[in-house]
Structure formats: structure tokens, C-alpha cells
Short mmCIF file of C-alpha atoms in Angstrom, two decimals:
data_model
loop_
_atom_site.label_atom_id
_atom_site.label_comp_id
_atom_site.label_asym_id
_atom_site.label_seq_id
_atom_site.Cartn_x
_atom_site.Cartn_y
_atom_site.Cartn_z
CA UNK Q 696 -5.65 0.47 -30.84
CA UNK Q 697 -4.94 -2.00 -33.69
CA UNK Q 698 -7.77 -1.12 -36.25
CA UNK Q 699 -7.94 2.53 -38.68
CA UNK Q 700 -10.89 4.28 -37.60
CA UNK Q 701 -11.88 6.82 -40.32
CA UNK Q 702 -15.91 7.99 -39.95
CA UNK Q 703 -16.14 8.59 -36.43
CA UNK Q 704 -17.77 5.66 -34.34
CA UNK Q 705 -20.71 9.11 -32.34
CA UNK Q 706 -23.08 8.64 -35.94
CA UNK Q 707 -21.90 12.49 -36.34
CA UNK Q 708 -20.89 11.84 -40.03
CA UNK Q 709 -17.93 13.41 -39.61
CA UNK Q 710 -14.22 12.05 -40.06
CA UNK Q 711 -13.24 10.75 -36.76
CA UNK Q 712 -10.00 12.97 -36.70
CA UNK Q 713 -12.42 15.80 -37.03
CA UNK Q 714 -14.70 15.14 -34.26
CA UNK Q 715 -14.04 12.73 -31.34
CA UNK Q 716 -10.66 12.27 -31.59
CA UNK Q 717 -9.30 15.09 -30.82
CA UNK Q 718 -11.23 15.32 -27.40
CA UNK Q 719 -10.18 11.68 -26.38
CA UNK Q 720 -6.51 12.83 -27.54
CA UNK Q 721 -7.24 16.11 -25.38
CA UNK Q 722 -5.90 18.75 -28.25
CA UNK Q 723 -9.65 20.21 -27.71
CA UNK Q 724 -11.97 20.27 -25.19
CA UNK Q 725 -15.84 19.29 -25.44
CA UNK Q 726 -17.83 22.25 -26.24
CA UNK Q 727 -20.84 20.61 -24.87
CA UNK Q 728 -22.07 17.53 -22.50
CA UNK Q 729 -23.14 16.26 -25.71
CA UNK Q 730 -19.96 16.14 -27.64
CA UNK Q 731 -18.58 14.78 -24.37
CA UNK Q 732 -20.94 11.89 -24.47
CA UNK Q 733 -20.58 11.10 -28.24
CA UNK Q 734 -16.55 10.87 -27.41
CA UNK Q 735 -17.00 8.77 -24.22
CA UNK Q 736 -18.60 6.09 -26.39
CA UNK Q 737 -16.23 6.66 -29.37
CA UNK Q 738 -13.84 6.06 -26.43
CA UNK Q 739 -15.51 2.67 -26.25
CA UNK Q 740 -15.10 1.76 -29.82
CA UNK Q 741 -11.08 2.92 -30.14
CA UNK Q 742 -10.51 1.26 -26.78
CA UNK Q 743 -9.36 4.84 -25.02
CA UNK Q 744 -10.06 3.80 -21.49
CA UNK Q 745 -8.22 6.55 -19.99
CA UNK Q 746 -10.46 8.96 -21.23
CA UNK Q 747 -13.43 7.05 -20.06
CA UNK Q 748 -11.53 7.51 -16.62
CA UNK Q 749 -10.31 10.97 -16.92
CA UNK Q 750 -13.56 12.33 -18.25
CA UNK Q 751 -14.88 11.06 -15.19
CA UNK Q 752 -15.95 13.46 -12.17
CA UNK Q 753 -12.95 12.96 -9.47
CA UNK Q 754 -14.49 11.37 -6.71
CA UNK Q 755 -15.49 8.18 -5.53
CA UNK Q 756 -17.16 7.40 -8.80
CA UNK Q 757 -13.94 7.25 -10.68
CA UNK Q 758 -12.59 4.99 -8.06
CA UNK Q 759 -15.31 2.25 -8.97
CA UNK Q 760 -13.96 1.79 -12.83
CA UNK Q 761 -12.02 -1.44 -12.98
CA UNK Q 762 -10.03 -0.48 -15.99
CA UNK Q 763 -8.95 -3.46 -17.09
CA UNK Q 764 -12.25 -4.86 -17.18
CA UNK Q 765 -13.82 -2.19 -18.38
CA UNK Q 766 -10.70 -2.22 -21.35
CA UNK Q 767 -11.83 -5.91 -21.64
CA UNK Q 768 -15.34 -5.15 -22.16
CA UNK Q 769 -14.61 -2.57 -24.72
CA UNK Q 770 -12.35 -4.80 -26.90
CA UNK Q 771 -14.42 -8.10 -26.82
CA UNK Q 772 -17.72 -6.01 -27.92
CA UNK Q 773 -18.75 -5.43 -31.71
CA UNK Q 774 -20.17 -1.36 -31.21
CA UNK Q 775 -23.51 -0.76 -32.96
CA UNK Q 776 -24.13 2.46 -32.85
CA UNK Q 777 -25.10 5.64 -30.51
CA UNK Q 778 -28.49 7.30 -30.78
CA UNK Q 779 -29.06 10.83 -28.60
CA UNK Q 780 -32.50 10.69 -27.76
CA UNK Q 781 -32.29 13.76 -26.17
CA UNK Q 782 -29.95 16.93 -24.66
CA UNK Q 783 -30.86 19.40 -22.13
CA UNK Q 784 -27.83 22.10 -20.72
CA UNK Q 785 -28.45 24.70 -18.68
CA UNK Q 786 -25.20 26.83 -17.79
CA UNK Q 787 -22.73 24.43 -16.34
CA UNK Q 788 -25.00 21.28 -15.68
CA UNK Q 789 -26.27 18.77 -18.84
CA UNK Q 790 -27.81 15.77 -19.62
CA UNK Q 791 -27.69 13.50 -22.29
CA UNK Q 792 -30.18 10.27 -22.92
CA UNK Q 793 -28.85 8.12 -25.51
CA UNK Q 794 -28.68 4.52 -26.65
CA UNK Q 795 -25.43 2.49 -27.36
CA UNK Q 796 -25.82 -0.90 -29.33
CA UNK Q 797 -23.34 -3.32 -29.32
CA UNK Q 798 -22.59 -6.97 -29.76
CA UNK Q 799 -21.33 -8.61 -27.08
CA UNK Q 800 -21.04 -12.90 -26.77
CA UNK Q 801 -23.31 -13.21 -29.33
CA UNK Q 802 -25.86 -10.97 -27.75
CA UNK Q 803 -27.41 -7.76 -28.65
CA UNK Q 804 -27.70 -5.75 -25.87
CA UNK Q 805 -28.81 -1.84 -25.76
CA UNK Q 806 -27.33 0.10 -23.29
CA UNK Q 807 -30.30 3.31 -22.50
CA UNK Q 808 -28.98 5.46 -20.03
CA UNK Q 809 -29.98 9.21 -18.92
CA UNK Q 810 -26.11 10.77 -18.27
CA UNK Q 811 -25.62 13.61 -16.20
CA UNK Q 812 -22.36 16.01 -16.60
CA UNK Q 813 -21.30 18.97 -15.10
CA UNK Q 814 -18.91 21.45 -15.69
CA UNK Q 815 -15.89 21.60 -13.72
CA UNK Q 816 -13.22 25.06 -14.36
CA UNK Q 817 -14.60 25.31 -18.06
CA UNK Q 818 -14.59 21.20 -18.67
CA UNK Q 819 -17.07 19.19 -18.96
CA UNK Q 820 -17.10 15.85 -17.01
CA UNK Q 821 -19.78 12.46 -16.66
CA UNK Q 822 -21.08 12.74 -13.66
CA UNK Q 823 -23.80 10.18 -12.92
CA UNK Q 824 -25.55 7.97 -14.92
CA UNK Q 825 -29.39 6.58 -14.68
CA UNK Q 826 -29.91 3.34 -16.56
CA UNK Q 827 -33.25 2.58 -18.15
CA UNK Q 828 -33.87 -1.31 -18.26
CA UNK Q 829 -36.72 -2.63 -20.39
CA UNK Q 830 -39.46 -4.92 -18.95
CA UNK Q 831 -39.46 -8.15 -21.03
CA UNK Q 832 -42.73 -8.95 -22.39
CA UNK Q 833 -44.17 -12.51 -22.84
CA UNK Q 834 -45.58 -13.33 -26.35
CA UNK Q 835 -47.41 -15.72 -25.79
CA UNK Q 836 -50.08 -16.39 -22.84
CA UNK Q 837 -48.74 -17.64 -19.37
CA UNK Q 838 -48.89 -21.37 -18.79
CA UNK Q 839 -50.91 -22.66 -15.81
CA UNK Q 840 -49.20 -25.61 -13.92
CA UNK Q 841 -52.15 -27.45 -14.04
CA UNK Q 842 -52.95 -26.59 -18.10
CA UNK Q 843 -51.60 -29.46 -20.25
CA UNK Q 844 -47.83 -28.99 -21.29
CA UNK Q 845 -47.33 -27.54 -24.40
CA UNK Q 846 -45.18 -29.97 -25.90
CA UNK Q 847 -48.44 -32.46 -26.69
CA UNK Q 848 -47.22 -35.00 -24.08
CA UNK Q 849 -50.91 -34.94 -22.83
CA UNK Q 850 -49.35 -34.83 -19.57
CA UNK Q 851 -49.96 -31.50 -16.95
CA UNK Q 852 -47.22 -29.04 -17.54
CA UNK Q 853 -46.14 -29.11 -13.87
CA UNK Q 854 -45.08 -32.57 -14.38
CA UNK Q 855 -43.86 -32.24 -17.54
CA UNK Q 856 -41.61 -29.55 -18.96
CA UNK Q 857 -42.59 -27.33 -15.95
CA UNK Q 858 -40.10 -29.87 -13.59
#
């Protein structure tokens, strides 16, 4: 990692040195699915990719990360922020629904995801996630083929800026 991080990169308000770090480094372990999660995306941010792999379930779902496109990914995006919309854990099974921002080619893009993690000999590990997508919603009312084109050539939209 080139770039100092100093406030950690989860929105805890703590020093990153203090909180994520030293689960990604693995000198503690995640109390809780949620700490887990908050160091998986600060993971993102310092461009840890092991982590994201080892804090993986071991399975067939680990074997799907391309790591050097998922390293890739990591480095060319600007991270936004993480917001925990909500936390449920129940003895050795959590989830975690949360929001990552981040900047990538220009784009804002908000990753909403409902995470589950389960606890494997005392450690908590990602198991599964859920994405949410958003339906995009039109402004504006829908243009008829027929209904003259918008653009005030006068002419009907299908054979205008509808080709």
C-alpha cells in the first residue's frame, strides 16, 4: 500500500491502527460479523486483498475471487464511505446490511448488499452475500413512438431521435 492511512476507512472514528488494522494484519481477531465487515471494506480501501480472500468461507466461494482483478478494482476506485444499515447475530451466525460508496471511472456507484457470516472454530468468516440493486426511475413521462420527438423537429419520434 503506497498511501498513510490514519482515521480508519469503516466511518468508526477511530485511528485505523486501532480498529481495522489489526484484524486485516491478523494480531486480533473480529469480535463480531460486524467488525469483520467494517475490515473487509477497509480491506478495500488499503488494498489488503488477501484478507478479502482469507476472510472468506473455504469453499468454492473463495475459489471464484480473481485476485488480481479484484486487487485492480480496489486500487483504481476512489472509496466513499461504508454505512451499516443494520446487524443481526445470533450465536455463531450474523448478518450485516451495509452500503459502500465509491468512485469508480467517473461513476458513483453504491454497492447495498445483505452479508451473511458465520463462525468457524471461534472466527468469524463472509459467507454469502445478497446484493440489493435499485430500480431506475424515469423522470420524466415515457415517449410514445408515434408522439412528436422531443427535440422540436416536428417530426414523429420513431423517425426521429427514436431511430
Amino acid at each position: 500500500m503506497s498511501e498513510k492511512i490514519t482515521n480508519c476507512p469503516c466511518g468508526s472514528g477511530k485511528k485505523y491502527s486501532e480498529c481495522c488494522e489489526p484484524i486485516i494484519k491478523g494480531t486480533e481477531k473480529a469480535p463480531t460479523a460486524e467488525a469483520l465487515m467494517r475490515a473487509r471494506y477497509s480491506a478495500y480501501v488499503a488494498h489488503e486483498i488477501d484478507f478479502i480472500i482469507n476472510s472468506c468461507e473455504e469453499g468454492e466461494g473463495i475459489a471464484d475471487i480473481d485476485k488480481e482483478a479484484t486487487e485492480e478494482w480496489s486500487r483504481q476506485s476512489k472509496w466513499q464511505g461504508l454505512k451499516i444499515l443494520r446487524t443481526e447475530e445470533k450465536d455463531d451466525e450474523g448478518v450485516v446490511e451495509f452500503i459502500a460508496d465509491y468512485t469508480l471511472n467517473q461513476m458513483i456507484e453504491h454497492h447495498h448488499e445483505i452479508a451473511g457470516f458465520k463462525k468457524f472454530n471461534g472466527e468469524w468468516k463472509y459467507v454469502a452475500g445478497n446484493i440489493i440493486t435499485e430500480t431506475v426511475k424515469r423522470d420524466g413521462e415515457k415517449i410514445g413512438r408515434n408522439d412528436p420527438c422531443p427535440c422540436g423537429s416536428g417530426k414523429k419520434y420513431k423517425k426521429c431521435c427514436g431511430r
